[in-house]
mmCIF file of C-alpha atoms in Angstrom:
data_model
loop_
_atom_site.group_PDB
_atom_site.id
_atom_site.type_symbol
_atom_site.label_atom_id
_atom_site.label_comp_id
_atom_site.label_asym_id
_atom_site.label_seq_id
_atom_site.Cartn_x
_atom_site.Cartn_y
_atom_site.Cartn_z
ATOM 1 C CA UNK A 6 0.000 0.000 0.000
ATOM 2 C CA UNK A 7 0.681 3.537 -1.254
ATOM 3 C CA UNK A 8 -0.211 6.137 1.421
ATOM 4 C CA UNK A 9 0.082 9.696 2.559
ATOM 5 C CA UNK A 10 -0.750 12.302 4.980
ATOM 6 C CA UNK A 11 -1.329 15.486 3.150
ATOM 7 C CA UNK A 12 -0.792 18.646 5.722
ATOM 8 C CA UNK A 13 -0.263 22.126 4.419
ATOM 9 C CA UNK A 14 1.417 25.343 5.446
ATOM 10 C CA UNK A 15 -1.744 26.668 6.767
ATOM 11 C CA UNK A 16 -5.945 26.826 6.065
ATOM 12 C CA UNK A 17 -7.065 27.075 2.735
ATOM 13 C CA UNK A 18 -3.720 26.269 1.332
ATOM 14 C CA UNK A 19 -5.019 23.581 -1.324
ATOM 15 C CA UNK A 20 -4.740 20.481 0.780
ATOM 16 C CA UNK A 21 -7.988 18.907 -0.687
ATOM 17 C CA UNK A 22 -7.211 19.859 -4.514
ATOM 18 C CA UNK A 23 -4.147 17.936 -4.673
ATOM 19 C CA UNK A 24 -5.939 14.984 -2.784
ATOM 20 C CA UNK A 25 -8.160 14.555 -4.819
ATOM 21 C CA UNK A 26 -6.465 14.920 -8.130
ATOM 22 C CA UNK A 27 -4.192 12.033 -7.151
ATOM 23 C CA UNK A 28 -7.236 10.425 -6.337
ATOM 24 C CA UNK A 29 -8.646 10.838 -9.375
ATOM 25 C CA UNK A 30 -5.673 9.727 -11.347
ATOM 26 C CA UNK A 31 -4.953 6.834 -9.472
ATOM 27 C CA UNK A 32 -8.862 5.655 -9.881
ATOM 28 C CA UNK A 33 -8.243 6.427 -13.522
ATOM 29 C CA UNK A 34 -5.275 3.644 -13.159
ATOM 30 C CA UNK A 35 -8.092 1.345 -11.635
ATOM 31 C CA UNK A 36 -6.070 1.104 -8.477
ATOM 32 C CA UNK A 37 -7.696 0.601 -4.844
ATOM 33 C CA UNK A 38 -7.695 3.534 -3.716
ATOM 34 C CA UNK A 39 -9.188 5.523 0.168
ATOM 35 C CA UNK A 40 -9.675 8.805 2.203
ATOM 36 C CA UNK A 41 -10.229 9.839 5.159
ATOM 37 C CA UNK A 42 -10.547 13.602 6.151
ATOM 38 C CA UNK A 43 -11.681 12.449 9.524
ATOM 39 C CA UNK A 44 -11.714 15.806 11.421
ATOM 40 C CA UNK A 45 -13.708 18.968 9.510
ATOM 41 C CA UNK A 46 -14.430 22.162 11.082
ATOM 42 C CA UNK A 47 -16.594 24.963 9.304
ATOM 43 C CA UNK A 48 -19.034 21.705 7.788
ATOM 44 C CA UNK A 49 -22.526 22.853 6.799
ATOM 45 C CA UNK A 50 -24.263 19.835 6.494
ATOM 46 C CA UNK A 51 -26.526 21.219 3.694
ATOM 47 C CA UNK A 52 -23.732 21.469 1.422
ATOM 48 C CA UNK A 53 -21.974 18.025 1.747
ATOM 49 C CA UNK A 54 -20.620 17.959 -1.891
ATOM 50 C CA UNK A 55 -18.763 21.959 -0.995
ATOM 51 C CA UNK A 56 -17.107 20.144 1.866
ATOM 52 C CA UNK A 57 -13.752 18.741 1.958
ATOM 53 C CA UNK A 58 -15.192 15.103 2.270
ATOM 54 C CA UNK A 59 -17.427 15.614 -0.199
ATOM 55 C CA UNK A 60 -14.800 16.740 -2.506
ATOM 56 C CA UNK A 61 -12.836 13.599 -1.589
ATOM 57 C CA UNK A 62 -15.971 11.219 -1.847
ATOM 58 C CA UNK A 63 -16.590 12.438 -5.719
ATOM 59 C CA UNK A 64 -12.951 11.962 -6.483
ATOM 60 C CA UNK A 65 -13.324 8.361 -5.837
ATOM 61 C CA UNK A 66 -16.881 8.638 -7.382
ATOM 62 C CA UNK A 67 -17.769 7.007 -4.131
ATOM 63 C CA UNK A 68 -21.243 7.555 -2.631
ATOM 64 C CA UNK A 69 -22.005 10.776 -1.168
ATOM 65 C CA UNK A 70 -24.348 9.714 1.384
ATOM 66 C CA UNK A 71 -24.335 9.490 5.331
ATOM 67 C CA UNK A 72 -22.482 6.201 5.832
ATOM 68 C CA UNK A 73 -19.566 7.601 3.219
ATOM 69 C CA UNK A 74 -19.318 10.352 5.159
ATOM 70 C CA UNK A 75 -19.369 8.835 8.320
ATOM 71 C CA UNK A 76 -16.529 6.520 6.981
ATOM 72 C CA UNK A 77 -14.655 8.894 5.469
ATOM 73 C CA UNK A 78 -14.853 12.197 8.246
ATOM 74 C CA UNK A 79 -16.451 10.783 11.546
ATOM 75 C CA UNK A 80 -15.705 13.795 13.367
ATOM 76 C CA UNK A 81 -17.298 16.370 12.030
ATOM 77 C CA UNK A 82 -18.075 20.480 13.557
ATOM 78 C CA UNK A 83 -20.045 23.398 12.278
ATOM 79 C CA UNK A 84 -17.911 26.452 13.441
ATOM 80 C CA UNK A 85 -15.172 27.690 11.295
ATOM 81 C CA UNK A 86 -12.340 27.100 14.333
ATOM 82 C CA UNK A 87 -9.625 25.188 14.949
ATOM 83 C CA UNK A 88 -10.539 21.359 15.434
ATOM 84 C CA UNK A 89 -10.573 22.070 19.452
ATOM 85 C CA UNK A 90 -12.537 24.710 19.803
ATOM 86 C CA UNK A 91 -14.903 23.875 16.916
ATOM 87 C CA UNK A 92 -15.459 20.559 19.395
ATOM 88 C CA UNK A 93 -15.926 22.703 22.349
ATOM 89 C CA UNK A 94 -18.826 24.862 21.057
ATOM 90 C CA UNK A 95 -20.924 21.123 20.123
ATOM 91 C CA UNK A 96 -19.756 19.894 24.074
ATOM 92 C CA UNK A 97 -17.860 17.519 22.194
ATOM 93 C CA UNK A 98 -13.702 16.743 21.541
ATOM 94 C CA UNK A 99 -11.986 14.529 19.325
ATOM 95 C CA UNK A 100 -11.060 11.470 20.501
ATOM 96 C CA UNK A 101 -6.934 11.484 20.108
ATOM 97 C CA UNK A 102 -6.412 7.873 20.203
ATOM 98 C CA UNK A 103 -9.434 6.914 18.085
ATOM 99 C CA UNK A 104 -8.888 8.901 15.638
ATOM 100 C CA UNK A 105 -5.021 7.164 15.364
ATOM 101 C CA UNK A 106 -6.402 3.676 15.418
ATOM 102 C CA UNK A 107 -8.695 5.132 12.588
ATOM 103 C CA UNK A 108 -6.224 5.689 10.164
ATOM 104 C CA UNK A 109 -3.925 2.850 11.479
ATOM 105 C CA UNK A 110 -7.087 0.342 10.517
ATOM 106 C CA UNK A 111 -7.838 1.691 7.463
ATOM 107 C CA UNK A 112 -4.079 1.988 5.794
ATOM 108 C CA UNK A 113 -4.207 -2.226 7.420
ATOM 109 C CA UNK A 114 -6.934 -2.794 4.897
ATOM 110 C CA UNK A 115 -5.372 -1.603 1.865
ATOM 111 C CA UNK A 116 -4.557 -3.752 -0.771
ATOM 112 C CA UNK A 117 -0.690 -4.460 -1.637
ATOM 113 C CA UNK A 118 -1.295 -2.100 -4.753
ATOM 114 C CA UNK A 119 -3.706 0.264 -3.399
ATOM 115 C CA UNK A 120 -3.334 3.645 -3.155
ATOM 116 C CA UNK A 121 -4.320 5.811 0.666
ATOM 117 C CA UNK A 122 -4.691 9.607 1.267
ATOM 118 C CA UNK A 123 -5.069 10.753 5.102
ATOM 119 C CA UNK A 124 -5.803 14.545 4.608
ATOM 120 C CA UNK A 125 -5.173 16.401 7.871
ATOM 121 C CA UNK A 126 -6.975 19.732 8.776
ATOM 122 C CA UNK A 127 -5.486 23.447 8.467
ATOM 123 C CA UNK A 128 -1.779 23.188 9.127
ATOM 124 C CA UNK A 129 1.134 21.765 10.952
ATOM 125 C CA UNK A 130 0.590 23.159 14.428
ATOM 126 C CA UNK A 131 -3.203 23.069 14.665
ATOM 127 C CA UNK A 132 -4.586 21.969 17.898
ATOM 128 C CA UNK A 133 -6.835 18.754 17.975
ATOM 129 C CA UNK A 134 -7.315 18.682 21.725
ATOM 130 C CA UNK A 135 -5.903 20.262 25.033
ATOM 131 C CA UNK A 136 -2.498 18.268 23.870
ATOM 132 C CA UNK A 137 -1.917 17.167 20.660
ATOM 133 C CA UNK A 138 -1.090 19.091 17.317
ATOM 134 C CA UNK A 139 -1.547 17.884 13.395
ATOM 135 C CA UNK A 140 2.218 17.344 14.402
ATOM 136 C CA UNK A 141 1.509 14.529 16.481
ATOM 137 C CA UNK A 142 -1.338 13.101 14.154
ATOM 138 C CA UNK A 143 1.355 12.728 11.568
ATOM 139 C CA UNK A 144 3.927 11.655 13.624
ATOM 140 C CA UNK A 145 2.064 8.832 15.199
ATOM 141 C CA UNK A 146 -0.277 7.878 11.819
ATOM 142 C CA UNK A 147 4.043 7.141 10.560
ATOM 143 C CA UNK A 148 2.683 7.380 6.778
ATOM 144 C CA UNK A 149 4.685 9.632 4.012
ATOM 145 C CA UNK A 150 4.202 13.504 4.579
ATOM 146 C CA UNK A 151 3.094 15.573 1.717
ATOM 147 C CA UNK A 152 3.140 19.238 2.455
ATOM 148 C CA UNK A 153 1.071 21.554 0.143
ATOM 149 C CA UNK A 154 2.275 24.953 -0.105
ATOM 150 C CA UNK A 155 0.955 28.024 -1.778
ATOM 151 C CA UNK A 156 2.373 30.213 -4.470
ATOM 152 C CA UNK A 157 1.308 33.582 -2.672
ATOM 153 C CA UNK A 158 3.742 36.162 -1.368
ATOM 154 C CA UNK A 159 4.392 34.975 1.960
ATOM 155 C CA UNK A 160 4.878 31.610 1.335
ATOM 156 C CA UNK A 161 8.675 30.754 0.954
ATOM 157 C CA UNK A 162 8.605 32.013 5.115
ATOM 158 C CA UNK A 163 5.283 29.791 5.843
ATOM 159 C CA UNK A 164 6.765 26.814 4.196
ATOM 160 C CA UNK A 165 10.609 26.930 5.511
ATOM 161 C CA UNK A 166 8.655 27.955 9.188
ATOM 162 C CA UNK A 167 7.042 24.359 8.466
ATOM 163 C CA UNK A 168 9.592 22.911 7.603
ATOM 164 C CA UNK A 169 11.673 23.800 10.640
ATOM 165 C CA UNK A 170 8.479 23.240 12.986
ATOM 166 C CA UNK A 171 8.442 19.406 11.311
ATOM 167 C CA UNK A 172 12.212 19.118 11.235
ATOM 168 C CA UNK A 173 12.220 19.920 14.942
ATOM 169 C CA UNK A 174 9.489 17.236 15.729
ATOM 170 C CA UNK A 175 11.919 14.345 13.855
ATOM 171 C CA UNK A 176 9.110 14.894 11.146
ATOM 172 C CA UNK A 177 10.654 14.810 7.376
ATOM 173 C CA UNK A 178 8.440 15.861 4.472
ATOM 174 C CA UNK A 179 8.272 12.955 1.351
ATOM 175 C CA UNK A 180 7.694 16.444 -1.050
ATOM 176 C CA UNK A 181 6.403 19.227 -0.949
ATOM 177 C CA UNK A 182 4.016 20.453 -3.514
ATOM 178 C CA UNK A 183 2.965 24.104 -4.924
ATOM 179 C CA UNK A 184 -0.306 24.492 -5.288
ATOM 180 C CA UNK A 185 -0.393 27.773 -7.055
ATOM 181 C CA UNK A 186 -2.390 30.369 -5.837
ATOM 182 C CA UNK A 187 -5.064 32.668 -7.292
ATOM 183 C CA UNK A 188 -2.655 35.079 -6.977
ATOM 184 C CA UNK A 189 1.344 34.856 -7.655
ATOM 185 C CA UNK A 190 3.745 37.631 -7.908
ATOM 186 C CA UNK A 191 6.091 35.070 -9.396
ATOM 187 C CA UNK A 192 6.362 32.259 -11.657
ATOM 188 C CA UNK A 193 6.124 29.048 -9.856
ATOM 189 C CA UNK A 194 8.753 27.547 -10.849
ATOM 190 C CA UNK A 195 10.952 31.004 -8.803
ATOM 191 C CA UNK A 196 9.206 30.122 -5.607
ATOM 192 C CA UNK A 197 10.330 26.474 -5.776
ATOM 193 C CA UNK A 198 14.080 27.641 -6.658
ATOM 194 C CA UNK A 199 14.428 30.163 -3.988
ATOM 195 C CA UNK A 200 12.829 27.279 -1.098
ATOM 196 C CA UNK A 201 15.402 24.900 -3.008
ATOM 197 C CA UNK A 202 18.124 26.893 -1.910
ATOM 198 C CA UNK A 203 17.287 27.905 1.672
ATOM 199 C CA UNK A 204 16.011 23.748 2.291
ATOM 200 C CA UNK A 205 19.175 21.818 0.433
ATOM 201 C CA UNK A 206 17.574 18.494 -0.686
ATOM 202 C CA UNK A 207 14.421 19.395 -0.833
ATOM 203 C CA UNK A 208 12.145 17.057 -2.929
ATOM 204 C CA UNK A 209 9.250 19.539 -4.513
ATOM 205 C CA UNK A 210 6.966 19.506 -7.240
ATOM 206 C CA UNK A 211 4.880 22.368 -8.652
ATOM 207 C CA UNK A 212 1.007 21.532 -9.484
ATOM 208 C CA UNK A 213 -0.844 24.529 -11.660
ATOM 209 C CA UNK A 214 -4.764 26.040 -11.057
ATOM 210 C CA UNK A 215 -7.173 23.492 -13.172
ATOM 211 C CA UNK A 216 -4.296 21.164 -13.645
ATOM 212 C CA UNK A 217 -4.610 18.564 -16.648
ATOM 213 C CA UNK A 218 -4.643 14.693 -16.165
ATOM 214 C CA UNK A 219 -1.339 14.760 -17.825
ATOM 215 C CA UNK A 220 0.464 17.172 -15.126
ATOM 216 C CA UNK A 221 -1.262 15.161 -12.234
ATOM 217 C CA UNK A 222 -0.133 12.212 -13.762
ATOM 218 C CA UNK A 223 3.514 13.628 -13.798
ATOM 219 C CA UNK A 224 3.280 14.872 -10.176
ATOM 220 C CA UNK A 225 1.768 11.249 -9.079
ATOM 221 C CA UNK A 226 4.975 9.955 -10.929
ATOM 222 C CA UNK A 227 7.102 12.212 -9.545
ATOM 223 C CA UNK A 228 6.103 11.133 -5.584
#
């Protein structure tokens, strides 16, 4: 099995667009293929395809009904917070250790050939509970790290700040990949040179607005 846990610089960043354009290329190869976006925050249950698990569910052209989104993002909030104080506001939290045998029990089910994405929620350091971070999520769910960055001026700080944060936690990204953003004030390709250069070694990939089934078949080839 083929996983990864896709995390992102910070909210909004793109982390469900590349998900599920590897998702939709790898179901295009007729492979196995899962999701789980098990925590949401800022989900309006009247607009289940909008959300981030619906997104994910019509990649796999999966059913987008209750039990495929209870499968696929059991823990589930209305306010537009961060995962522990979107909890609070239902008198609810998330379950830390549940939500690790989660992923651990669904990666155990893949096929040899299949293909997993785990998509985390907001960005490195967001809090799940009084305790843990996304840090320790992907830490102890031990699966490849993809970390989606943006194209937008700011981001070459935001991504080697993640970087560091993960580097100090014994955390190692497998790639990072630019998403570009609506708006760049520089090619892509710049932004990936320049992060090249402060990060030696630095395995990253570039992945364009409305990218073709060729290009996500290159990045998918690339990982």
């Amino acid at each position: 099995m083929t996983g990864y846990f896709v995390t992102a610089t910070g909210t909004d960043i793109g982390k469900t667009y590349v998900s599920a354009a590897l998702l939709r290329h790898w179901r295009r190869e007729q492979r196995a293929i899962a999701a789980l976006k098990p925590i949401m925050s800022g989900f309006d249950p009247n607009d289940v395809p909008g959300s981030d698990a619906g997104q994910l569910l019509l990649a796999m052209d999966a059913p987008m009904d209750i039990q495929g989104l209870n499968l696929i993002s059991p823990w589930r909030f209305q306010a537009p917070l961060s995962p522990d104080m979107a909890a609070a506001r239902e008198g609810k939290s998330i379950p830390y250790d549940k939500l690790v045998d989660t992923c651990r029990a669904v990666a155990g089910m893949m096929p040899e050939d299949g293909r997993l994405i785990i998509e985390g929620v907001g960005g490195v350091f967001v809090p799940l509970d009084d305790r843990h971070t996304v840090m320790d999520w992907m830490r102890d769910a031990a699966m490849p790290i993809l970390l989606v960055a943006g194209s937008y001026l700011g981001t070459i700080s935001h991504t080697l700040s993640a970087l560091a944060a993960m580097q100090s936690r014994g955390l190692k990204p497998h790639a990072v990949i630019l998403n570009e953003s609506p708006v760049s004030p520089v090619p892509i390709a710049e932004t990936a040179a320049t992060l090249v250069r402060h990060w030696p070694g630095l395995a990253i990939h570039a992945l364009k607005r409305n990218a073709t089934a060729d290009e996500v078949a290159g990045l998918a080839a690339a990982l």
